[in-house]
């Protein structure tokens, strides 16, 4: 068996059951006994952070993570990605299809995880250097030296191209005591919000605040991208279920709202099959 | 961009791409689907949907050959492996294929190489057309990016698809082969310079450019290029014993992390 390909992991260890080598009798996550010790003691957030960070989180990390997770767990039924999940759910597709639909739409440059990844990578490089941030935000595609599967940014990442002032929700997030007074990136965003918005002519979006949180949690850009998608799934789940339960008759259908600019008109009649199908 | 853009788009879908008049007819990019386009092959319709133009018979034959030549029902290849796992886990065919397709947008094969490579050949062609030396362009690209997508291959040093595709191109009258010829020249340069061989992504991308695709439309066209290899992987895994596709014993996973510690 020694020349057989083998998985390698620094995250997880299963101890085999004495009577079945394919069944774990003990499982360890970063060295912690998951079912023997963590279960019953660790909260869900603690466990998620342990998975991503590689160790048990500190209480302040846990608080920051929980705040952020609550902030993004559901963006409501107007959100593009949630609507994707709902459009899957309303037809009665499998649950996984609803979440896959959400993930696809939530992954992009516009309020998505790829935008977030870019922001976290800039936090890693610029920290809180306002001037460097402004240069990058004003020309977000400068470092793009060749084609990529991701298209160019059409707006400064982290900002809302269709709004000029941040929402009250974003202000509330930034003003949360326990965050801005503790985490420099949050207070920096709070202090510079007006400068940013005046300079760029658009509103600071939630993704920028979330990126600041991931930065303080020590998440790499890739970890932040993935974790943010995961943390946004609950909203997709419940709204897709609701759409399924409500049924298609109650779900908005925009067939009559289509304005076709190049309609050739009726080219020919439907075939006459009345002899076969009266 | 402003809030005005949102107001102007509210409650309407303005389109030139098409719509269905249910119970009556369907317009597909300006043509009646059931009358004007009914005799197209599915592949022709797909390409028309992406580019808005209809390809000649020989072009469609080439587009079809590209997909056929890279449809490998080999469960060890990563996207196919996913569909086999989906089969053994008894999930549904669409979920299996959707996952397999999505995973083809990879960095070491598939999506990224195709898109980057077609852009490379278009830029290289402009450079050479403007009187530049191809070797200089290749050197500059290597200096900036270290690799040129389409050259070198994970898992194997040569690519069996390359001779088949070259033979196909030579046996069929393809109108323009400007980028294709460029890809061959780059292959000769890189073989001499870095001892690496061309893989088929370079030829697919170059031929895509010769067929008039831009990077974005080629990216979309190639989305399904591996999919025909996936159903056999799913089906066989599903026919086999449930949960038995490459089972892994506990001790077959090498652990390199922290030792046991108290929570």
Coordinates of C-alpha atoms in Angstrom, one line a residue:
Chain A
X1 CA 0.0 0.0 0.0
X2 CA 3.0 2.3 0.4
X3 CA 3.0 3.5 -3.2
X4 CA -0.7 4.4 -3.0
X5 CA -1.5 8.1 -3.2
X6 CA -2.0 9.5 0.3
X7 CA -3.8 12.6 1.6
X8 CA -1.9 14.9 3.9
X9 CA -3.4 17.3 6.3
X10 CA -2.4 19.6 9.2
X11 CA -6.0 20.1 10.3
X12 CA -7.6 16.7 11.0
X13 CA -6.7 13.4 12.5
X14 CA -8.9 10.3 12.7
X15 CA -8.1 7.4 15.0
X16 CA -9.4 4.2 13.5
X17 CA -11.9 2.1 15.4
X18 CA -10.3 -1.2 16.5
X19 CA -12.8 -3.2 14.4
X20 CA -13.1 -1.0 11.4
X21 CA -10.2 0.9 9.8
X22 CA -12.6 3.1 7.8
X23 CA -14.5 4.3 10.9
X24 CA -13.1 6.9 13.3
X25 CA -13.3 6.2 17.0
X26 CA -11.7 9.6 17.8
X27 CA -11.3 12.7 15.7
X28 CA -9.0 15.6 16.4
X29 CA -9.1 19.1 14.9
X30 CA -5.8 20.9 15.2
X31 CA -5.1 18.6 18.1
X32 CA -8.3 19.1 20.0
X33 CA -10.6 16.1 20.7
X34 CA -13.7 17.1 18.7
X35 CA -16.3 14.7 20.2
X36 CA -14.6 14.0 23.5
X37 CA -13.8 17.6 24.5
X38 CA -15.0 20.3 22.1
X39 CA -18.5 19.0 21.8
X40 CA -20.5 20.6 24.6
X41 CA -17.8 23.2 25.4
X42 CA -17.0 24.9 22.1
X43 CA -19.5 27.2 20.5
X44 CA -20.1 26.9 16.7
X45 CA -18.1 30.1 16.2
X46 CA -15.2 28.9 18.3
X47 CA -15.1 25.7 16.3
X48 CA -15.2 27.6 12.9
X49 CA -12.4 29.9 14.1
X50 CA -10.4 27.0 15.3
X51 CA -10.7 25.4 11.9
X52 CA -9.5 28.5 10.1
X53 CA -6.9 29.8 12.6
X54 CA -5.5 26.5 13.7
X55 CA -6.0 27.1 17.4
X56 CA -8.6 27.9 19.9
X57 CA -9.5 31.6 19.4
X58 CA -9.1 34.3 22.1
X59 CA -12.3 35.8 23.5
X60 CA -11.9 39.1 21.6
X61 CA -11.4 37.2 18.3
X62 CA -14.6 35.3 19.1
X63 CA -16.5 38.5 19.7
X64 CA -15.3 40.1 16.5
X65 CA -16.1 37.0 14.5
X66 CA -19.6 36.7 16.0
X67 CA -20.3 40.3 15.2
X68 CA -19.2 39.9 11.7
X69 CA -21.0 36.6 11.2
X70 CA -24.3 38.2 12.4
X71 CA -23.8 41.2 10.1
X72 CA -23.5 39.1 7.0
X73 CA -25.5 35.9 7.7
X74 CA -28.5 37.3 5.8
X75 CA -28.6 40.1 3.3
X76 CA -32.4 39.7 2.7
X77 CA -34.4 38.8 -0.3
X78 CA -33.4 41.9 -2.3
X79 CA -29.8 40.8 -2.4
X80 CA -28.6 39.5 -5.8
X81 CA -27.2 36.2 -4.5
X82 CA -30.1 35.5 -2.2
X83 CA -32.4 36.1 -5.1
X84 CA -30.4 33.5 -7.0
X85 CA -31.0 31.0 -4.2
X86 CA -34.7 31.9 -4.2
X87 CA -35.0 31.4 -7.9
X88 CA -33.6 27.9 -7.5
X89 CA -35.8 27.2 -4.5
X90 CA -39.0 28.3 -6.0
X91 CA -38.7 25.7 -8.7
X92 CA -38.2 23.0 -6.1
X93 CA -34.6 22.2 -7.0
X94 CA -32.4 20.3 -4.5
X95 CA -31.2 22.2 -1.5
X96 CA -27.6 22.1 -2.8
X97 CA -28.7 23.7 -6.0
X98 CA -30.1 26.7 -4.0
X99 CA -26.9 27.1 -2.2
X100 CA -24.8 26.6 -5.3
X101 CA -26.8 29.3 -7.0
X102 CA -26.2 31.6 -4.1
X103 CA -22.5 30.9 -4.1
X104 CA -22.1 31.6 -7.8
X105 CA -23.7 35.0 -7.6
X106 CA -22.1 35.9 -4.2
X107 CA -18.6 35.2 -5.5
X108 CA -18.0 38.1 -7.8
X109 CA -16.6 41.6 -7.9
X110 CA -19.9 43.4 -7.1
X111 CA -20.5 43.0 -3.3
X112 CA -19.1 39.5 -3.6
X113 CA -16.3 37.4 -2.1
X114 CA -13.8 38.2 -4.9
X115 CA -14.2 41.9 -4.0
X116 CA -13.7 41.0 -0.4
X117 CA -10.5 39.0 -1.2
X118 CA -9.1 42.0 -2.9
X119 CA -9.9 44.2 0.1
X120 CA -8.2 41.9 2.5
X121 CA -5.1 41.6 0.3
X122 CA -4.9 45.4 0.4
X123 CA -5.3 45.5 4.1
X124 CA -2.4 43.1 4.3
X125 CA -0.3 45.3 2.1
X126 CA -1.4 48.8 3.0
X127 CA -2.6 48.4 6.6
X128 CA -4.2 51.7 7.4
X129 CA -2.2 53.9 5.1
X130 CA -5.0 56.1 3.7
X131 CA -3.0 57.5 0.8
X132 CA -2.1 54.1 -0.4
X133 CA -5.7 53.0 -0.2
X134 CA -6.9 55.9 -2.2
X135 CA -4.4 55.3 -4.9
X136 CA -5.5 51.6 -5.1
X137 CA -9.2 52.3 -4.9
X138 CA -9.1 54.9 -7.6
X139 CA -7.3 52.5 -10.0
X140 CA -8.2 49.0 -8.8
X141 CA -7.0 47.3 -11.9
X142 CA -3.6 48.8 -12.1
X143 CA -1.8 45.6 -11.0
X144 CA -3.7 43.4 -13.4
X145 CA -1.0 42.6 -15.8
X146 CA -2.9 40.1 -18.0
X147 CA -6.2 38.4 -18.5
X148 CA -7.8 36.5 -15.7
X149 CA -11.0 34.5 -15.1
X150 CA -12.2 37.5 -13.0
X151 CA -13.1 40.6 -14.9
X152 CA -11.8 44.0 -14.1
X153 CA -13.4 45.9 -11.2
X154 CA -15.9 48.4 -12.4
X155 CA -16.0 50.3 -9.2
X156 CA -13.6 50.8 -6.2
X157 CA -13.8 47.5 -4.3
X158 CA -15.7 47.9 -1.0
X159 CA -17.8 50.8 -2.3
X160 CA -21.3 50.9 -3.6
X161 CA -21.5 52.4 -7.1
X162 CA -25.2 53.1 -6.8
X163 CA -25.1 55.0 -3.5
X164 CA -23.3 58.0 -2.2
X165 CA -23.6 57.6 1.5
X166 CA -23.2 54.4 3.5
X167 CA -26.3 52.8 4.8
X168 CA -27.3 53.2 8.4
X169 CA -26.7 49.4 8.8
X170 CA -23.0 50.0 7.8
X171 CA -22.8 53.0 10.2
X172 CA -24.3 50.8 13.0
X173 CA -21.8 48.1 12.3
X174 CA -18.9 50.6 12.5
X175 CA -20.3 52.3 15.6
X176 CA -20.6 49.0 17.6
X177 CA -18.9 49.5 20.9
X178 CA -16.4 46.7 21.4
X179 CA -15.3 46.9 17.7
X180 CA -14.3 50.4 16.8
X181 CA -12.7 51.1 20.2
X182 CA -10.7 47.9 20.0
X183 CA -9.8 47.2 16.4
X184 CA -7.8 49.9 14.7
X185 CA -9.0 49.1 11.2
X186 CA -12.6 49.6 12.2
X187 CA -12.0 52.9 13.9
X188 CA -9.8 53.9 10.9
X189 CA -12.8 53.2 8.6
X190 CA -15.2 55.0 10.9
X191 CA -12.9 58.1 11.0
X192 CA -12.2 58.1 7.3
X193 CA -15.6 57.1 6.0
X194 CA -16.5 60.7 5.0
X195 CA -13.1 61.3 3.4
X196 CA -13.4 58.1 1.4
X197 CA -16.9 58.8 0.3
X198 CA -16.2 62.4 -0.7
X199 CA -13.0 61.4 -2.6
X200 CA -14.5 58.4 -4.4
X201 CA -18.0 59.8 -4.8
X202 CA -19.7 56.7 -3.6
X203 CA -20.8 55.0 -0.4
X204 CA -18.7 52.7 1.7
X205 CA -20.2 49.2 1.6
X206 CA -20.5 46.5 4.2
X207 CA -17.8 44.4 2.4
X208 CA -15.1 46.9 3.4
X209 CA -16.1 46.6 7.1
X210 CA -16.1 42.8 6.8
X211 CA -12.7 42.9 5.2
X212 CA -11.4 44.9 8.2
X213 CA -12.8 42.3 10.5
X214 CA -11.1 39.4 8.6
X215 CA -7.9 41.4 8.7
X216 CA -8.0 41.7 12.4
X217 CA -8.8 38.0 12.7
X218 CA -5.6 37.3 10.8
X219 CA -7.4 35.6 7.9
X220 CA -5.5 35.5 4.6
X221 CA -7.3 36.9 1.6
X222 CA -8.2 33.4 0.4
X223 CA -9.5 32.3 3.8
X224 CA -11.5 35.5 4.1
X225 CA -13.0 34.9 0.6
X226 CA -14.1 31.4 1.4
X227 CA -15.2 32.0 5.0
X228 CA -17.4 35.0 3.9
X229 CA -19.2 32.8 1.4
X230 CA -19.8 30.3 4.1
X231 CA -21.0 32.8 6.6
X232 CA -23.5 34.2 4.1
X233 CA -25.2 30.9 3.4
X234 CA -27.8 31.0 6.2
X235 CA -29.8 33.7 4.5
X236 CA -29.6 31.9 1.2
X237 CA -30.9 28.7 2.9
X238 CA -33.9 30.2 4.6
X239 CA -35.0 32.5 1.8
X240 CA -34.7 29.7 -0.8
X241 CA -36.9 27.5 1.5
X242 CA -39.4 30.3 1.9
X243 CA -39.6 30.7 -1.8
X244 CA -40.2 26.9 -2.2
X245 CA -42.9 27.0 0.5
X246 CA -44.6 30.0 -1.0
X247 CA -44.6 28.4 -4.4
X248 CA -44.2 29.8 -7.9
X249 CA -47.6 31.5 -8.0
X250 CA -46.5 33.9 -5.3
X251 CA -43.0 34.4 -6.6
X252 CA -42.4 37.4 -8.9
X253 CA -42.1 36.4 -12.5
X254 CA -40.9 39.1 -14.9
X255 CA -42.1 37.7 -18.2
X256 CA -44.3 40.7 -18.9
X257 CA -41.5 43.1 -18.0
X258 CA -39.2 42.1 -20.9
X259 CA -38.7 44.7 -23.5
X260 CA -37.2 43.0 -26.6
X261 CA -35.4 45.5 -28.8
X262 CA -34.9 43.3 -31.9
X263 CA -38.1 41.2 -32.2
X264 CA -38.3 39.8 -35.7
X265 CA -42.0 39.2 -35.2
X266 CA -43.8 36.1 -36.0
X267 CA -41.7 34.2 -38.6
X268 CA -44.1 31.3 -39.1
X269 CA -47.0 29.5 -37.6
X270 CA -46.9 26.7 -35.1
X271 CA -46.9 23.4 -36.9
X272 CA -50.4 22.0 -37.4
X273 CA -50.3 18.6 -35.5
X274 CA -54.1 18.4 -34.9
X275 CA -54.2 15.0 -36.7
X276 CA -51.9 13.6 -34.1
X277 CA -52.8 15.7 -31.1
X278 CA -56.4 16.9 -31.5
Chain B
X1 CA -22.9 55.1 -11.9
X2 CA -25.6 56.3 -9.4
X3 CA -28.9 55.5 -8.0
X4 CA -30.4 56.7 -11.3
X5 CA -29.1 53.6 -12.9
X6 CA -31.1 51.5 -10.5
X7 CA -34.3 53.6 -11.0
X8 CA -34.0 53.2 -14.8
X9 CA -33.6 49.4 -14.5
X10 CA -36.4 48.8 -12.0
X11 CA -39.2 46.5 -13.1
X12 CA -38.0 46.0 -16.6
X13 CA -35.6 43.8 -18.6
X14 CA -34.4 45.5 -21.7
X15 CA -32.8 43.0 -24.0
X16 CA -31.6 42.2 -27.5
X17 CA -30.7 38.6 -26.5
X18 CA -34.2 37.2 -26.6
X19 CA -37.4 36.2 -24.9
X20 CA -40.0 33.5 -24.9
X21 CA -43.6 34.3 -25.8
X22 CA -44.9 31.3 -24.0
X23 CA -47.4 29.2 -26.1
X24 CA -46.3 31.1 -29.2
X25 CA -42.7 31.6 -30.1
X26 CA -39.1 32.2 -28.9
X27 CA -36.7 34.8 -30.1
X28 CA -33.0 33.9 -29.7
X29 CA -30.6 36.8 -30.4
X30 CA -32.8 38.3 -33.1
X31 CA -33.9 35.0 -34.7
X32 CA -36.9 32.7 -34.2
X33 CA -35.6 29.7 -32.4
X34 CA -38.2 27.3 -33.7
X35 CA -38.0 28.4 -37.3
X36 CA -34.7 30.2 -38.1
X37 CA -32.4 28.1 -35.8
X38 CA -34.2 24.8 -35.5
X39 CA -31.7 22.9 -37.7
X40 CA -28.6 24.1 -35.9
X41 CA -26.7 21.5 -33.9
X42 CA -26.8 22.2 -30.2
X43 CA -23.1 23.2 -30.3
X44 CA -23.8 25.7 -33.1
X45 CA -26.6 27.2 -31.1
X46 CA -24.4 27.4 -28.0
X47 CA -21.7 29.2 -30.0
X48 CA -24.3 31.5 -31.6
X49 CA -25.6 32.3 -28.2
X50 CA -22.1 33.3 -27.0
X51 CA -20.9 35.2 -30.1
X52 CA -24.1 36.2 -31.9
X53 CA -22.7 34.8 -35.1
X54 CA -23.1 31.5 -37.0
X55 CA -20.0 29.6 -37.7
X56 CA -19.2 27.8 -41.0
X57 CA -19.4 24.0 -41.3
X58 CA -15.6 23.6 -41.0
X59 CA -15.5 26.0 -38.0
X60 CA -18.2 24.0 -36.2
X61 CA -16.4 20.8 -36.9
X62 CA -13.3 22.3 -35.3
X63 CA -15.2 23.6 -32.3
X64 CA -16.7 20.2 -31.9
X65 CA -13.4 18.4 -32.2
X66 CA -11.9 20.6 -29.5
X67 CA -14.5 19.4 -27.0
X68 CA -14.4 15.8 -28.1
X69 CA -10.7 15.7 -27.9
X70 CA -10.6 16.6 -24.3
X71 CA -13.5 14.6 -22.9
X72 CA -11.8 12.0 -20.8
X73 CA -13.9 9.6 -18.8
X74 CA -11.0 9.2 -16.3
X75 CA -12.0 9.3 -12.7
X76 CA -8.6 10.3 -11.5
X77 CA -8.8 13.7 -13.2
X78 CA -10.0 16.1 -10.6
X79 CA -13.4 17.3 -12.0
X80 CA -14.3 13.8 -13.0
X81 CA -13.3 12.6 -9.6
X82 CA -15.8 15.0 -8.1
X83 CA -18.6 13.5 -10.3
X84 CA -17.6 10.0 -9.3
X85 CA -17.7 11.1 -5.6
X86 CA -21.1 12.5 -6.3
X87 CA -22.2 9.2 -7.8
X88 CA -20.9 7.1 -5.0
X89 CA -22.6 9.5 -2.5
X90 CA -25.8 9.1 -4.5
X91 CA -26.5 12.7 -5.2
X92 CA -28.2 13.8 -8.5
X93 CA -26.7 14.0 -12.0
X94 CA -27.2 17.8 -12.4
X95 CA -25.5 18.5 -9.1
X96 CA -22.7 16.2 -10.0
X97 CA -22.1 17.8 -13.4
X98 CA -22.5 21.3 -12.1
X99 CA -19.9 20.7 -9.5
X100 CA -17.6 19.1 -12.0
X101 CA -18.0 21.9 -14.5
X102 CA -17.5 24.6 -11.9
X103 CA -14.2 23.0 -10.8
X104 CA -12.9 23.1 -14.3
X105 CA -12.4 26.8 -13.9
X106 CA -9.0 26.0 -12.4
X107 CA -5.7 27.8 -12.3
X108 CA -3.5 24.8 -13.3
X109 CA -5.7 23.6 -16.1
X110 CA -9.0 24.5 -17.9
X111 CA -10.6 27.9 -17.3
X112 CA -7.7 30.2 -16.4
X113 CA -5.1 28.8 -18.9
X114 CA -7.7 29.0 -21.7
X115 CA -8.5 32.6 -21.0
X116 CA -5.0 33.8 -20.3
X117 CA -3.6 32.0 -23.3
X118 CA -6.1 33.4 -25.9
X119 CA -5.2 36.9 -24.7
X120 CA -1.5 36.0 -24.9
X121 CA -1.8 34.9 -28.5
X122 CA -3.8 38.0 -29.5
X123 CA -1.2 40.3 -27.9
X124 CA 1.7 38.3 -29.4
X125 CA 0.1 38.5 -32.8
X126 CA -0.3 42.2 -32.6
X127 CA 3.3 42.5 -31.5
X128 CA 4.6 40.5 -34.4
X129 CA 2.2 42.2 -36.9
X130 CA 3.7 45.5 -35.7
X131 CA 7.2 44.2 -36.7
X132 CA 8.3 42.8 -33.3
X133 CA 10.2 39.6 -32.8
X134 CA 8.2 36.8 -31.3
X135 CA 11.2 35.7 -29.2
X136 CA 11.4 39.1 -27.6
X137 CA 7.7 39.0 -26.7
X138 CA 8.0 35.5 -25.2
X139 CA 11.0 36.6 -23.2
X140 CA 9.2 39.6 -21.8
X141 CA 6.2 37.5 -20.9
X142 CA 8.4 35.0 -19.1
X143 CA 10.2 37.8 -17.3
X144 CA 6.9 39.3 -16.1
X145 CA 4.9 36.1 -15.4
X146 CA 7.4 33.3 -15.2
X147 CA 5.0 30.9 -17.0
X148 CA 3.1 31.1 -20.3
X149 CA -0.2 29.2 -20.0
X150 CA -0.5 26.5 -22.6
X151 CA 3.1 25.3 -22.2
X152 CA 4.1 22.7 -19.6
X153 CA 1.6 20.3 -18.1
X154 CA 0.9 19.0 -14.6
X155 CA 1.2 15.2 -14.3
X156 CA 2.8 14.6 -17.7
X157 CA 5.5 16.1 -19.8
X158 CA 3.7 15.8 -23.2
X159 CA 0.2 16.1 -24.3
X160 CA -1.4 13.3 -26.5
X161 CA -4.1 15.7 -27.6
X162 CA -1.6 17.9 -29.4
X163 CA -0.7 15.6 -32.3
X164 CA -4.4 14.7 -32.8
X165 CA -5.4 18.3 -33.0
X166 CA -2.6 19.3 -35.3
X167 CA -3.5 16.4 -37.6
X168 CA -7.2 17.5 -37.5
X169 CA -6.3 21.0 -38.4
X170 CA -4.0 19.9 -41.3
X171 CA -6.7 17.6 -42.7
X172 CA -9.5 20.2 -42.5
X173 CA -9.5 23.4 -44.3
X174 CA -9.5 26.0 -41.6
X175 CA -9.5 29.5 -43.1
X176 CA -7.2 31.4 -40.9
X177 CA -4.4 29.8 -38.8
X178 CA -2.5 32.9 -37.8
X179 CA -2.6 32.3 -34.1
X180 CA -2.3 28.5 -34.5
X181 CA 1.0 29.0 -36.3
X182 CA 2.1 31.4 -33.7
X183 CA 1.4 28.8 -31.0
X184 CA 3.6 26.3 -32.8
X185 CA 6.4 28.9 -33.1
X186 CA 6.1 29.6 -29.4
X187 CA 6.3 25.9 -28.7
X188 CA 9.5 25.5 -30.6
X189 CA 11.0 28.5 -28.8
X190 CA 10.0 27.3 -25.3
X191 CA 11.2 23.7 -26.1
X192 CA 14.6 25.1 -26.9
X193 CA 14.7 27.6 -24.1
X194 CA 13.0 25.9 -21.2
X195 CA 12.7 22.3 -22.3
X196 CA 8.9 22.4 -21.8
X197 CA 6.3 21.1 -24.2
X198 CA 3.2 22.7 -25.5
X199 CA -0.1 21.4 -24.0
X200 CA -3.3 21.5 -25.8
X201 CA -4.6 24.6 -24.0
X202 CA -2.2 26.6 -26.2
X203 CA -3.7 25.2 -29.4
X204 CA -7.3 25.4 -28.2
X205 CA -6.8 29.1 -27.3
X206 CA -4.9 29.9 -30.5
X207 CA -7.6 28.3 -32.6
X208 CA -10.2 30.1 -30.6
X209 CA -8.5 33.4 -31.6
X210 CA -8.4 32.2 -35.2
X211 CA -12.1 31.6 -35.0
X212 CA -12.7 35.1 -33.9
X213 CA -13.3 34.6 -30.2
X214 CA -12.2 37.2 -27.7
X215 CA -10.9 36.2 -24.3
X216 CA -14.3 36.6 -22.6
X217 CA -16.3 34.7 -25.2
X218 CA -13.7 31.9 -25.4
X219 CA -13.8 31.6 -21.6
X220 CA -17.6 31.1 -21.8
X221 CA -17.4 28.7 -24.8
X222 CA -14.9 26.5 -23.0
X223 CA -17.0 26.2 -19.9
X224 CA -18.4 22.9 -21.0
X225 CA -15.4 21.5 -22.8
X226 CA -14.7 18.7 -20.3
X227 CA -18.2 17.8 -19.4
X228 CA -18.7 14.8 -21.8
X229 CA -16.1 12.9 -19.8
X230 CA -18.0 13.3 -16.6
X231 CA -21.3 11.3 -17.0
X232 CA -19.4 7.9 -17.4
X233 CA -17.5 8.6 -14.2
X234 CA -20.7 9.4 -12.3
X235 CA -22.7 6.5 -13.8
X236 CA -20.1 3.8 -12.9
X237 CA -19.6 5.1 -9.4
X238 CA -23.3 5.1 -8.9
X239 CA -23.7 1.6 -10.3
X240 CA -21.0 0.4 -7.9
X241 CA -21.4 -0.2 -4.2
X242 CA -22.7 2.9 -2.4
X243 CA -19.9 5.0 -0.7
X244 CA -17.2 2.7 -2.2
X245 CA -15.4 5.0 -4.6
X246 CA -11.8 5.1 -3.4
X247 CA -12.6 4.6 0.3
X248 CA -9.8 6.0 2.6
X249 CA -8.7 4.2 5.8
X250 CA -8.0 6.4 8.8
X251 CA -4.3 5.6 8.6
X252 CA -4.1 6.5 4.9
X253 CA -4.2 10.2 5.8
X254 CA -0.9 11.6 6.9
X255 CA -1.3 14.1 9.7
X256 CA 1.2 16.9 10.0
X257 CA -0.5 19.2 12.5
X258 CA -0.5 19.8 16.2
X259 CA -0.2 17.0 18.7
X260 CA -3.2 16.2 20.8
X261 CA -3.9 19.0 23.3
X262 CA -6.6 19.9 25.8
X263 CA -9.5 22.2 24.7

